[in-house]
Coordinates of C-alpha atoms and ligand atoms in Angstrom, one line a residue:
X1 CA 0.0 0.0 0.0
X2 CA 1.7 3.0 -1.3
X3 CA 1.0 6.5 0.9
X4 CA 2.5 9.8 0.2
X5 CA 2.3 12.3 3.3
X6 CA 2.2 16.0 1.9
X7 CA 3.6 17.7 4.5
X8 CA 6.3 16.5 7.7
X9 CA 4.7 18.7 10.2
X10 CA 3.6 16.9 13.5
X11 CA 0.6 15.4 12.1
X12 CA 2.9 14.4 9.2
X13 CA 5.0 12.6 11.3
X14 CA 2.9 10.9 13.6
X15 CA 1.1 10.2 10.9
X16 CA 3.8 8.8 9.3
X17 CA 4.9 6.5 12.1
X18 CA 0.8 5.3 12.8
X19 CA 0.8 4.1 9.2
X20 CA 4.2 2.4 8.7
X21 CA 3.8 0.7 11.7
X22 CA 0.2 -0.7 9.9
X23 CA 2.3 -1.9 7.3
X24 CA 2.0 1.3 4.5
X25 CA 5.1 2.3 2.2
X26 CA 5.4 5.6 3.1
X27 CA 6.7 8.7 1.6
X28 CA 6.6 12.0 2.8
X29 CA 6.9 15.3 0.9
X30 CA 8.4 18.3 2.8
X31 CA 8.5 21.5 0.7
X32 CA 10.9 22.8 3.7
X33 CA 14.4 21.3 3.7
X34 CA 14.0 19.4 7.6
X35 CA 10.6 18.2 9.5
X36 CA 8.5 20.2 11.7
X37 CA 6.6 22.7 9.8
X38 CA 5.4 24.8 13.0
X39 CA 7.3 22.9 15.1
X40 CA 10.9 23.2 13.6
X41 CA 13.7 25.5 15.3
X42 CA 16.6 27.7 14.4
X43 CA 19.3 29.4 15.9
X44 CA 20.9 33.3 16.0
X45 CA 24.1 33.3 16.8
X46 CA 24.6 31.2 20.0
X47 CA 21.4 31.6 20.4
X48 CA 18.7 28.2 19.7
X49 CA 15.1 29.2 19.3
X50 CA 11.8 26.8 18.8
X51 CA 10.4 28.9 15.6
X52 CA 6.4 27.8 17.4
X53 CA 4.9 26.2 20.0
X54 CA 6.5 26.7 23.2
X55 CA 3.8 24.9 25.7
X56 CA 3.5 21.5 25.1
X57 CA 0.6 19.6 26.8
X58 CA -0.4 15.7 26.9
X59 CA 2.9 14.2 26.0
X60 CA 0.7 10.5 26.2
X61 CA 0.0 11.1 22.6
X62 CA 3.5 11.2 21.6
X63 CA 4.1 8.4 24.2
X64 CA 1.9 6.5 22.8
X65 CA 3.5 6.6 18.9
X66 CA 7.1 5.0 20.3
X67 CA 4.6 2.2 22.7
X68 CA 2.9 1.5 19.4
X69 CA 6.2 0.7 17.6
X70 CA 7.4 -1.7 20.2
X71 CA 9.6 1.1 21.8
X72 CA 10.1 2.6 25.2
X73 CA 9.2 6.3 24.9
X74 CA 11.6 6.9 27.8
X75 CA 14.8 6.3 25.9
X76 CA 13.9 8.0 22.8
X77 CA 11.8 11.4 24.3
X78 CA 12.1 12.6 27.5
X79 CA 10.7 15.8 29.3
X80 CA 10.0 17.9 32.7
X81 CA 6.8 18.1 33.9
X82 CA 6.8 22.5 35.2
X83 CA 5.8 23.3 38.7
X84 CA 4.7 26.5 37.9
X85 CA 2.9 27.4 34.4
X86 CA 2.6 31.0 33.4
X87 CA 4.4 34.1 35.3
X88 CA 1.5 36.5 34.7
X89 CA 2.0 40.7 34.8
X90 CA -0.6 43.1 35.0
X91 CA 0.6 47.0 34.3
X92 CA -0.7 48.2 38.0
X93 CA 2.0 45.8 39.5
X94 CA 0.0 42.8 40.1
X95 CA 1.8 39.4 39.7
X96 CA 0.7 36.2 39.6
X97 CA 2.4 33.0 39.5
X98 CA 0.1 30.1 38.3
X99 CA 1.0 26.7 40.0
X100 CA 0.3 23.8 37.8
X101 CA -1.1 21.4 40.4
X102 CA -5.1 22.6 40.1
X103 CA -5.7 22.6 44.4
X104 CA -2.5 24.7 44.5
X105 CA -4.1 27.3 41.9
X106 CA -7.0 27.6 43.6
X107 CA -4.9 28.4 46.7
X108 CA -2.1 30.6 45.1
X109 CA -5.4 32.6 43.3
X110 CA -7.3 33.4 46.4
X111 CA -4.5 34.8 48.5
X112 CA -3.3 37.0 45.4
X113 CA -6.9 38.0 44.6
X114 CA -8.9 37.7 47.4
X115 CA -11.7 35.4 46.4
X116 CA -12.7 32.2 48.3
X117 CA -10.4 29.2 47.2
X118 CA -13.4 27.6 46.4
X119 CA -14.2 29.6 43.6
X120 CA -11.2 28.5 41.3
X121 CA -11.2 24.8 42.6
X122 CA -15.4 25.0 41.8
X123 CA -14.3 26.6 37.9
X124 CA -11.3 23.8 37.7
X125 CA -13.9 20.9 38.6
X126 CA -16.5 22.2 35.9
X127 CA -13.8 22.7 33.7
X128 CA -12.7 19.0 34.0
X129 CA -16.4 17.6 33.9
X130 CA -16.7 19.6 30.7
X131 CA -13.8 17.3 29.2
X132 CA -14.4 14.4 30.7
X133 CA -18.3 14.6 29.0
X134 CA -17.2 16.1 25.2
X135 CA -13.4 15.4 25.2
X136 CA -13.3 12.2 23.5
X137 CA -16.1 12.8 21.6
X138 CA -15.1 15.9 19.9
X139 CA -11.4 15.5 20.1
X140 CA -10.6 11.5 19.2
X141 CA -13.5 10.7 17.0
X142 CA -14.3 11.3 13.1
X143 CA -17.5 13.7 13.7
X144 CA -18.0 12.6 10.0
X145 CA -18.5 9.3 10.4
X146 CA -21.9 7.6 10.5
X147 CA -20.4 5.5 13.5
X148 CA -18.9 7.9 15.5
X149 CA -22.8 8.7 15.9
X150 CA -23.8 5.3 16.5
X151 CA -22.0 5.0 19.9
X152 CA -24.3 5.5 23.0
X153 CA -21.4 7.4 24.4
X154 CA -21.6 10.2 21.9
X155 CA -25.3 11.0 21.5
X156 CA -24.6 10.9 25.8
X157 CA -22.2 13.9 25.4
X158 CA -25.1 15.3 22.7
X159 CA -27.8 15.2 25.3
X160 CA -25.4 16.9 27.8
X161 CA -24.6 20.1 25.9
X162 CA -27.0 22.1 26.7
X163 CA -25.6 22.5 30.3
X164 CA -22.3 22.7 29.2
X165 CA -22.4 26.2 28.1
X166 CA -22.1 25.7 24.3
X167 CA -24.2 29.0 23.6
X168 CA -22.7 31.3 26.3
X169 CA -18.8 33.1 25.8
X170 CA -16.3 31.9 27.4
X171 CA -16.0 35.3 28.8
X172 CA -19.4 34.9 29.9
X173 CA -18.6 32.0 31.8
X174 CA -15.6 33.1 33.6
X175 CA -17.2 36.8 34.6
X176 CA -20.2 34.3 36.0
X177 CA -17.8 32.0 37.3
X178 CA -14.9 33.7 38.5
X179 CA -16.3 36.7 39.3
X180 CA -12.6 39.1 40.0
X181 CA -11.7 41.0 36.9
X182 CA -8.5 39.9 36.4
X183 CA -9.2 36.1 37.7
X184 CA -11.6 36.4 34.3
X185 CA -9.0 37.7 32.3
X186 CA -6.7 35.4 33.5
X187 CA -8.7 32.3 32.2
X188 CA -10.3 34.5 29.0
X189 CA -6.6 34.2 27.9
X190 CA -7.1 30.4 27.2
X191 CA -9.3 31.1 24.1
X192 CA -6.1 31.7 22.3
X193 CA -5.0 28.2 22.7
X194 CA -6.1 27.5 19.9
X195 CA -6.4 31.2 18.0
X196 CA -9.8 32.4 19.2
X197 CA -11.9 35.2 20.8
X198 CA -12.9 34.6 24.5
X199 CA -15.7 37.2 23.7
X200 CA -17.3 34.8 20.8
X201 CA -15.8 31.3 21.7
X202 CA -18.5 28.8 22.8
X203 CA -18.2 28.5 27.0
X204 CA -17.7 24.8 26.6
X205 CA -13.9 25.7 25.7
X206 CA -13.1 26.7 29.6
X207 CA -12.2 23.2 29.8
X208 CA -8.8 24.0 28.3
X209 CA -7.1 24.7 31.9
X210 CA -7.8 22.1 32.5
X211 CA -5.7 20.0 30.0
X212 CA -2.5 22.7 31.8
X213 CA -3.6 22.3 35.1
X214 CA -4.6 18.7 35.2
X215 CA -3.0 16.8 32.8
X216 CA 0.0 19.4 33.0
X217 CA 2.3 21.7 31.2
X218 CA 6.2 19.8 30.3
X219 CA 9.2 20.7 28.2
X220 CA 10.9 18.4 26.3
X221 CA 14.7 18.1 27.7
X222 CA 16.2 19.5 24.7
X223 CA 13.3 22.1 23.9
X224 CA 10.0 21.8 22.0
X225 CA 11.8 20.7 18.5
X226 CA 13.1 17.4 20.6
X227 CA 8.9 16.2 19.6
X228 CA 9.3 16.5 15.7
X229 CA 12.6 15.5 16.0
X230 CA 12.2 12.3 18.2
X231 CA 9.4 11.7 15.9
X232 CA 11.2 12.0 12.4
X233 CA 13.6 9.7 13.7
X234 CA 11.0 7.3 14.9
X235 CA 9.6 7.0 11.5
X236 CA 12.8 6.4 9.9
X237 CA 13.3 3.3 12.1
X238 CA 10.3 2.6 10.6
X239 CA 11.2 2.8 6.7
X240 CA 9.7 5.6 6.3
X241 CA 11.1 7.9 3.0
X242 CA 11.9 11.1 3.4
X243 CA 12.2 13.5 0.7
X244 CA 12.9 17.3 1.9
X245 CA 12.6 20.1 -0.6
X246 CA 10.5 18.1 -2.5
X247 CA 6.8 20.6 -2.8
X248 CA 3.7 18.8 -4.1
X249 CA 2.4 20.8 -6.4
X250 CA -0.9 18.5 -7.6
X251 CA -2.4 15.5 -6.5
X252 CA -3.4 13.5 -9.1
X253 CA -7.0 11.6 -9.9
X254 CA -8.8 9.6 -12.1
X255 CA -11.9 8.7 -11.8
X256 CA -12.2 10.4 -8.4
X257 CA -9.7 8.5 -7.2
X258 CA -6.3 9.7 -5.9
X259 CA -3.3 8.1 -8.3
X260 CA -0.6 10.0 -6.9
X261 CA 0.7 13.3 -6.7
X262 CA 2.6 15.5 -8.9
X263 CA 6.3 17.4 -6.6
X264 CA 8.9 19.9 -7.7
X265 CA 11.0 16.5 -8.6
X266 CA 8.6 15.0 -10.5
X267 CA 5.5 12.5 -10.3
X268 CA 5.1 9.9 -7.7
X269 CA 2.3 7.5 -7.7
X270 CA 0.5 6.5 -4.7
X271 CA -3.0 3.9 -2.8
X272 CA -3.5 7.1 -0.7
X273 CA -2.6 10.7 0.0
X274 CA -2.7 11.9 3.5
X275 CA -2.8 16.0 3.1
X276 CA -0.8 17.7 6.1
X277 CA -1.0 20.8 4.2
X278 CA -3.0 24.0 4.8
X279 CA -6.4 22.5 3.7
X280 CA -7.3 25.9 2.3
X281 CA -4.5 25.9 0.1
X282 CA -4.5 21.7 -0.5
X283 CA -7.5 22.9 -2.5
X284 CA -6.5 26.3 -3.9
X285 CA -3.6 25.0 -5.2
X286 CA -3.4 20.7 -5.3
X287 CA -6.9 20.0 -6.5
X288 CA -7.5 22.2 -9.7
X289 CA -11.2 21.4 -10.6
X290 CA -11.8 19.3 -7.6
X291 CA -15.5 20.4 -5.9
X292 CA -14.8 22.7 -2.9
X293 CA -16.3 22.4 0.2
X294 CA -17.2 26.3 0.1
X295 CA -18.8 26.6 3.5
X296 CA -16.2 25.0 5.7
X297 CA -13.7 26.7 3.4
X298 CA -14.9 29.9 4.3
X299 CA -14.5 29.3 8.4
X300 CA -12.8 32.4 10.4
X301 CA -9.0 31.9 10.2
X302 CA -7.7 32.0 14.1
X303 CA -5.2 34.6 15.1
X304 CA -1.5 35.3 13.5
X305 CA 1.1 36.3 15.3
X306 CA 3.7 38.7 15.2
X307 CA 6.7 37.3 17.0
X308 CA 10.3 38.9 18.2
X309 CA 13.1 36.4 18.5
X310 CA 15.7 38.3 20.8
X311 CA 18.8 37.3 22.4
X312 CA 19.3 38.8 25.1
X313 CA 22.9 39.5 27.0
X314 CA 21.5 39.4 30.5
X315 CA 19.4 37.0 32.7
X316 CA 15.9 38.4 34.6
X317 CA 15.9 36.3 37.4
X318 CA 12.0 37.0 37.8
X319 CA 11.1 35.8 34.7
X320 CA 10.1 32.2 34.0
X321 CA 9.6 29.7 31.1
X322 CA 5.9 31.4 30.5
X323 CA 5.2 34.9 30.7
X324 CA 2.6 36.6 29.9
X325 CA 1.9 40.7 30.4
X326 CA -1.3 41.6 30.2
X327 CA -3.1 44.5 28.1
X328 CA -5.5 47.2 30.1
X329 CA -8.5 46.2 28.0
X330 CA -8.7 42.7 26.9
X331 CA -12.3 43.6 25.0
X332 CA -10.8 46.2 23.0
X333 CA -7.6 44.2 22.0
X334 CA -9.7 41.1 21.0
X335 CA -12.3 43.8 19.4
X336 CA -9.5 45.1 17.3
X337 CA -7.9 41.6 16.3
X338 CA -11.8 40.9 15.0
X339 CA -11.5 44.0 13.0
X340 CA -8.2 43.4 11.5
X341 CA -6.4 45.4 13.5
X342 CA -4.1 45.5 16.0
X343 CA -4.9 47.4 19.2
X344 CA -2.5 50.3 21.1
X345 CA -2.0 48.4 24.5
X346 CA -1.5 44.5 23.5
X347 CA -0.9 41.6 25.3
X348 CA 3.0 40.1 25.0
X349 CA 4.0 36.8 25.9
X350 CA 7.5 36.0 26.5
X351 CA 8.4 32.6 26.3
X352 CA 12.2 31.5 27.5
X353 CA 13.8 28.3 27.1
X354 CA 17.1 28.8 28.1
X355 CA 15.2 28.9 31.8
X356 CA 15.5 25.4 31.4
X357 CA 17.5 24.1 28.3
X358 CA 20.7 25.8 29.3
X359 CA 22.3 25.4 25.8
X360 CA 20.3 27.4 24.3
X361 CA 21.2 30.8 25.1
X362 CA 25.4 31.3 26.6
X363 CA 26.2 31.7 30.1
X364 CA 24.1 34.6 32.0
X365 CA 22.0 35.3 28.8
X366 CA 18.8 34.5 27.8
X367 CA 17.2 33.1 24.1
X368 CA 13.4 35.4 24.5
X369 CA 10.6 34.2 22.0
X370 CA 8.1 37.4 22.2
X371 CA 4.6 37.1 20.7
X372 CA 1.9 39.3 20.2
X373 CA -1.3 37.8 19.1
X374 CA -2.5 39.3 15.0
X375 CA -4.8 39.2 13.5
X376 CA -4.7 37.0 10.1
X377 CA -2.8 38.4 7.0
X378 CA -5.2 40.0 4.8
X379 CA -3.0 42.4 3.1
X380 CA -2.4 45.0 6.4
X381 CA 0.8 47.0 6.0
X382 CA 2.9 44.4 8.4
X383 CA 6.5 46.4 8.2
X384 CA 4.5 49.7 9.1
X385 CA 3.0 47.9 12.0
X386 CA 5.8 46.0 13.2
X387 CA 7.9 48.9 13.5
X388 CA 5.3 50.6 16.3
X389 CA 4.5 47.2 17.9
X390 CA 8.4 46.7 18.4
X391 CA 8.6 49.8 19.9
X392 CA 5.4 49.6 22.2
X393 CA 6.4 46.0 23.4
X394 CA 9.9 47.3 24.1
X395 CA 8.7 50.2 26.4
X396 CA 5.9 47.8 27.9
X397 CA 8.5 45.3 28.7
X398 CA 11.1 47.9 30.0
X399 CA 8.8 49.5 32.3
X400 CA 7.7 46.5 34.0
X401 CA 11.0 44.7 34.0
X402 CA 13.6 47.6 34.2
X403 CA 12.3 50.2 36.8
X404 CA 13.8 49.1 39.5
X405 CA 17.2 50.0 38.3
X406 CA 16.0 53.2 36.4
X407 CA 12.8 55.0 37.6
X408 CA 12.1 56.1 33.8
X409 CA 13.4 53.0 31.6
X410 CA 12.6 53.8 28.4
X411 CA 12.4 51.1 25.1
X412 CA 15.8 51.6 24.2
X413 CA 17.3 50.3 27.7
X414 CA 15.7 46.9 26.8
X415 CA 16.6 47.0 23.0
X416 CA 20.4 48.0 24.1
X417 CA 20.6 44.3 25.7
X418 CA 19.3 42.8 22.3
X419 CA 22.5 40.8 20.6
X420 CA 20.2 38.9 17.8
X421 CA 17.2 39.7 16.5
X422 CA 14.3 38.1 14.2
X423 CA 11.3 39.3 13.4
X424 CA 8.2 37.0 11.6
X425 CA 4.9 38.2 10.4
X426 CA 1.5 36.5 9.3
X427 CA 2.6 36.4 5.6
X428 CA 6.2 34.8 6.9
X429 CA 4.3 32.7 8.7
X430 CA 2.0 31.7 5.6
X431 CA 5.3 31.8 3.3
X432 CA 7.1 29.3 6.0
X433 CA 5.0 26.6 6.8
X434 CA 2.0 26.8 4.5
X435 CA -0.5 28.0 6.9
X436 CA -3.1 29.8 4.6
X437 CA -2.9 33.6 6.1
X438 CA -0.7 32.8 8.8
X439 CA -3.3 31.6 10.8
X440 CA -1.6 29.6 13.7
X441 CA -4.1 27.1 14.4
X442 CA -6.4 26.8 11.1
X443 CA -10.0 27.7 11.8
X444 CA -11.0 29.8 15.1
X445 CA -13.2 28.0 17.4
X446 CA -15.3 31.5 17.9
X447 CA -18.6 29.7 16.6
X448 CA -20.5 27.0 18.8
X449 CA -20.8 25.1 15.6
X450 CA -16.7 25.5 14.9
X451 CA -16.0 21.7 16.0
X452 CA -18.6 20.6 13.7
X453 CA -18.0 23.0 10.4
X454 CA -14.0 21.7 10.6
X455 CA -13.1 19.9 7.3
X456 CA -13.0 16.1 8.0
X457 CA -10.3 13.8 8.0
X458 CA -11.0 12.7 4.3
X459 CA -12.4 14.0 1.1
X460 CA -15.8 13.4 0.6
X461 CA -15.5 13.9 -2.8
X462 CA -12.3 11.9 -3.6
X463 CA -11.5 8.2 -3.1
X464 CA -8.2 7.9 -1.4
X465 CA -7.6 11.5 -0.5
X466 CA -7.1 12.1 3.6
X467 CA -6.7 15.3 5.5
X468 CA -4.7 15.8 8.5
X469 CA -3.0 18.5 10.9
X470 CA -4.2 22.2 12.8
X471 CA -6.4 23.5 9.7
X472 CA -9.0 20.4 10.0
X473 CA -10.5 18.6 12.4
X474 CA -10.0 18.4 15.6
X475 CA -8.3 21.4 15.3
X476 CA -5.3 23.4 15.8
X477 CA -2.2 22.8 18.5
X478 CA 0.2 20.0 18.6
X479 CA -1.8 17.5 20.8
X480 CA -5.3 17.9 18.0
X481 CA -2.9 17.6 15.5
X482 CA -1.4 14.4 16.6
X483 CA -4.8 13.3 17.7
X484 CA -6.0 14.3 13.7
X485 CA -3.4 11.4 12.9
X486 CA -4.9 9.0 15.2
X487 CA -8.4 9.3 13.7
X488 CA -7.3 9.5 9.9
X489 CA -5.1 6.5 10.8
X490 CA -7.9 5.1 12.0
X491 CA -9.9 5.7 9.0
X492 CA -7.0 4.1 6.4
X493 CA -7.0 1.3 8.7
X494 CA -10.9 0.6 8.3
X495 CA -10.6 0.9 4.4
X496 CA -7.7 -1.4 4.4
X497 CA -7.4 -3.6 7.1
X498 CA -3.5 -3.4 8.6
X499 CA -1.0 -6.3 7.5
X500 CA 0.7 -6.7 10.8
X501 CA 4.5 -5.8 10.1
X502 CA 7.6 -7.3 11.3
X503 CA 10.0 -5.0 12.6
X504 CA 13.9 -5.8 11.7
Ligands
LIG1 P1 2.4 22.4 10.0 O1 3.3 22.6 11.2 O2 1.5 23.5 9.6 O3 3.3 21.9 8.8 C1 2.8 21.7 7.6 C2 3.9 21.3 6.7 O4 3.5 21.0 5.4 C3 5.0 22.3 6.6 O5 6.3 21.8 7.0 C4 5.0 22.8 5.2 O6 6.3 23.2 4.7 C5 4.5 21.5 4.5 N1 3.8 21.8 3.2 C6 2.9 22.7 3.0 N2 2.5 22.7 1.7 C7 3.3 21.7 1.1 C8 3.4 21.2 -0.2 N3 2.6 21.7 -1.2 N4 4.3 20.2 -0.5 C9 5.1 19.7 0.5 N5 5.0 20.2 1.8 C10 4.1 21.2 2.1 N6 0.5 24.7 19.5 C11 0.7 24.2 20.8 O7 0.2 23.1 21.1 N7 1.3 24.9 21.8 C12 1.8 26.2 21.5 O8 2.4 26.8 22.4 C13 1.7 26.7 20.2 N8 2.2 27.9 19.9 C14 2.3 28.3 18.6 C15 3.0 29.4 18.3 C16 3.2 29.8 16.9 C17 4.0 31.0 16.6 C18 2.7 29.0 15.9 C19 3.0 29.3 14.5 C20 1.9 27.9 16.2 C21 1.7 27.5 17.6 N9 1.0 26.4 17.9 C22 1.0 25.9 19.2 C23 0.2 25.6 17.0 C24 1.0 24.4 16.4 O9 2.3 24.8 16.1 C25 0.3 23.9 15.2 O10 -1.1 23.6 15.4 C26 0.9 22.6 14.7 O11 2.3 22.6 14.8 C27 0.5 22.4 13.3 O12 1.0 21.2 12.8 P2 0.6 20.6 11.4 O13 0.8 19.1 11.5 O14 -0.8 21.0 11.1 O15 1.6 21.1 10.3

């Protein structure tokens, strides 16, 4: 059974290793020249940097791809499970450091904002009964899939949505919930986990603490690339063929039936075609003449990002692997992302690895990956905005970290520490890994129907043809996107039943 894989981002590569190991010749096209997509890294200088994701949450799924090619995950991946999550910074002083253990939240929140302890542990426990009812029906299931439907469990979770807060905001929830403005804030943030608006997404998403606070938050030992990495390895033990640089540029039918796909180094024929490409662009550009499927097409991208990668010739003790510093007005910053815009006071999270991968950054300095959520490329003037947002985040960051030692720090005290310096924007994003508008997690969830209007995991249309990875169902970050793999494994797997395979 021959199976090309457009695409070695992480669904790619789990992908990858789920079907070799059920006995698939696979071959995956990377139009980049090294695995990762997203999830690949760089470095500046002396200075490493993870080019994406920097939290990395239920590492079972990973786990589970070395278990389910006779490995032990242990010797191949390892990672720290973090104490503490998120350093969070309000401008009036406030701090707020956000144990991961759930009971030690709710105690760390009420002594910082005053409200009974009761009130978080009461939001964490709803929070949890939310997943444990819809998680593994909306995240580990086809919801395209006559059978998926069939199972008592599911039409259980159906019959249980209407008190799950489906048709109230998130923001709703947590004002109704939580009840202290910036306790509210504090969880609205989750909403962009996965690129959405905690003003419009459904209320059933305040389960997503719950996956950091109860399952926890880890970092792989050498840094977040060590998961596409351990993984591309994985699926080389496996047979799995590689070829890098190689862009598909159609994927071939006859009789709407995929034959095999048409790359920058010529034609390639192939049983199936798993798509870990941008499914927006998969049909834009792959599928000429192929039937769209206009109204899932047409879903709300989820927030870009602008993002600063700065090294930094100092250490800040009071900084951790998380940090987040908060905007004034949340409702205005998430109104303006809405419009297209970006607001005056923003949000700025500043993630740093070298807090715990000591190689990446040289002795007593520090490798700072600083995002600020945008809104999807849609033609703004991104080098006029940069230039003010760099500025803003510099004097935002200076103020809060720098007055101690100066009791005016201005912008440039901050910038005078930065040795290296990268900037990418949404259309760098969508020109570096593919991701139609340089959205970072596909589709926003910011409808109650989002999970449902998701493309599936296969083409409806076209025999042979699978879909996989943040832009389709179940959605966008890398545990979804390594769960997409489970299910459209799952779904080869029921069209042709695995030939067990014997492992040299
Ligand atoms: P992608 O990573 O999108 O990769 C797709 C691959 O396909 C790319 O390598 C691309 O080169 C290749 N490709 C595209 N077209 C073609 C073609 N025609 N031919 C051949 N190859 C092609 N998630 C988290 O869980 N935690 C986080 O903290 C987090 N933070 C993020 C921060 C940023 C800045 C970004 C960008 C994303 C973040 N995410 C986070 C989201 C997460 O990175 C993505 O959801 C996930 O990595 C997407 O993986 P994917 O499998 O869909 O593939």
């Amino acid at each position: 059974m021959q199976t090309i894989i457009i695409g070695a981002g992480i669904a790619g590569l789990a992908a990858a290793v789920r079907l070799a190991q059920a006995g698939h010749t696979v071959t995956v096209c990377e139009a980049n020249g090294g695995p990762g997509g997203k999830l690949s890294q760089f470095s500046l200088g002396e200075y490493r940097f993870d080019f994406g994701p920097s939290l990395f949450t239920m590492p079972q799924y990973v786990d589970e791809l070395f278990s389910l090619a006779g490995e032990d995950p242990a010797e191949h991946f390892r990672y720290v499970r973090l104490p503490d999550v998120c350093h969070y910074w309000w401008q009036d002083g406030t701090r707020f450091t956000a144990p991961a253990a759930t009971d030690d939240l709710a105690r760390a929140a009420a002594a910082t904002f005053g409200v009974p302890a009761g009130r978080v542990a009461d939001f964490m426990a709803d929070a949890a009964r939310k997943y444990e009812l819809t998680g593994r029906t909306f995240l580990e299931k086809s919801l395209h899939r006559a059978a998926t439907w069939l199972d008592w469990s599911v039409a259980a979770a159906l019959l249980r949505i209407p008190g799950l807060d489906l048709f109230r905001s998130m923001h709703a929830v947590h004002a109704r919930d939580l009840g202290h403005p910036k306790l509210i804030q504090l969880f609205d943030r989750f909403a962009t986990y996965n690129g959405s608006n905690p003003y419009k997404a459904p209320g059933l998403l305040s389960m997503i603490p719950h996956f950091e606070h109860h399952f926890g938050a880890y970092l792989p030992e050498g840094g977040m690339f060590d998961i596409s990495q351990s993984l591309f390895e994985l699926a080389q033990r496996l047979g799995v063929h590689f070829r890098f640089n190689t862009r598909v540029t159609e994927i071939r039918r006859e009789r709407r039936c995929v034959v095999g796909v048409t790359t920058s180094g010529g034609s390639l024929p192939a049983d199936n075609v798993v798509c870990n490409m941008d499914v927006w662009l998969a049909y834009d550009k792959l599928l000429p003449g192929a039937k769209k499927p206009a109204r899932t097409l047409r879903q709300q991208k989820s927030t870009s990002a602008v993002i600063f990668y700065w090294g930094i010739r100092r250490e800040f003790p009071e900084l951790g692997l998380h940090n987040i510093f908060f905007s004034d007005d949340y409702a205005r910053e998430f109104a303006a992302l809405e419009a297209g815009e970006l607001a005056e006071d923003v949000t700025v999270y500043v993630n740093i690895s070298s807090k715990l991968v000591k190689s990446d950054a040289p002795a007593g300095c520090e490798n700072w990956f600083v995002m600020v959520n945008a809104p999807a490329d849609t033609g703004q003037d991104w080098d006029e905005w940069t230039r003010g947002l760099r500025e803003r985040v510099l004097t935002r960051l200076a103020q809060q970290l720098l007055a101690p030692a100066s009791s005016a720090p201005a912008a440039q005290d901050l910038e005078a520490l930065i040795v290296e310096e990268r900037i990418v924007t949404p259309p760098q994003l969508e020109a570096l890994t593919g991701s139609h508008q340089g959205a970072l997690y596909g589709t926003s969830s910011n409808n109650p129907l989002a999970a449902f209007l998701r493309h599936p995991n296969f083409s409806q249309e076209i025999s042979g043809l699978y879909f996989l990875g943040g832009s389709v169902h179940p959605g966008g970050g890398v545990p979804l996107c390594l769960l997409s793999a489970k299910i459209t494994a799952g779904l080869l797997a029921a069209r042709h039943p695995p030939a067990p395979r014997s492992v040299a």
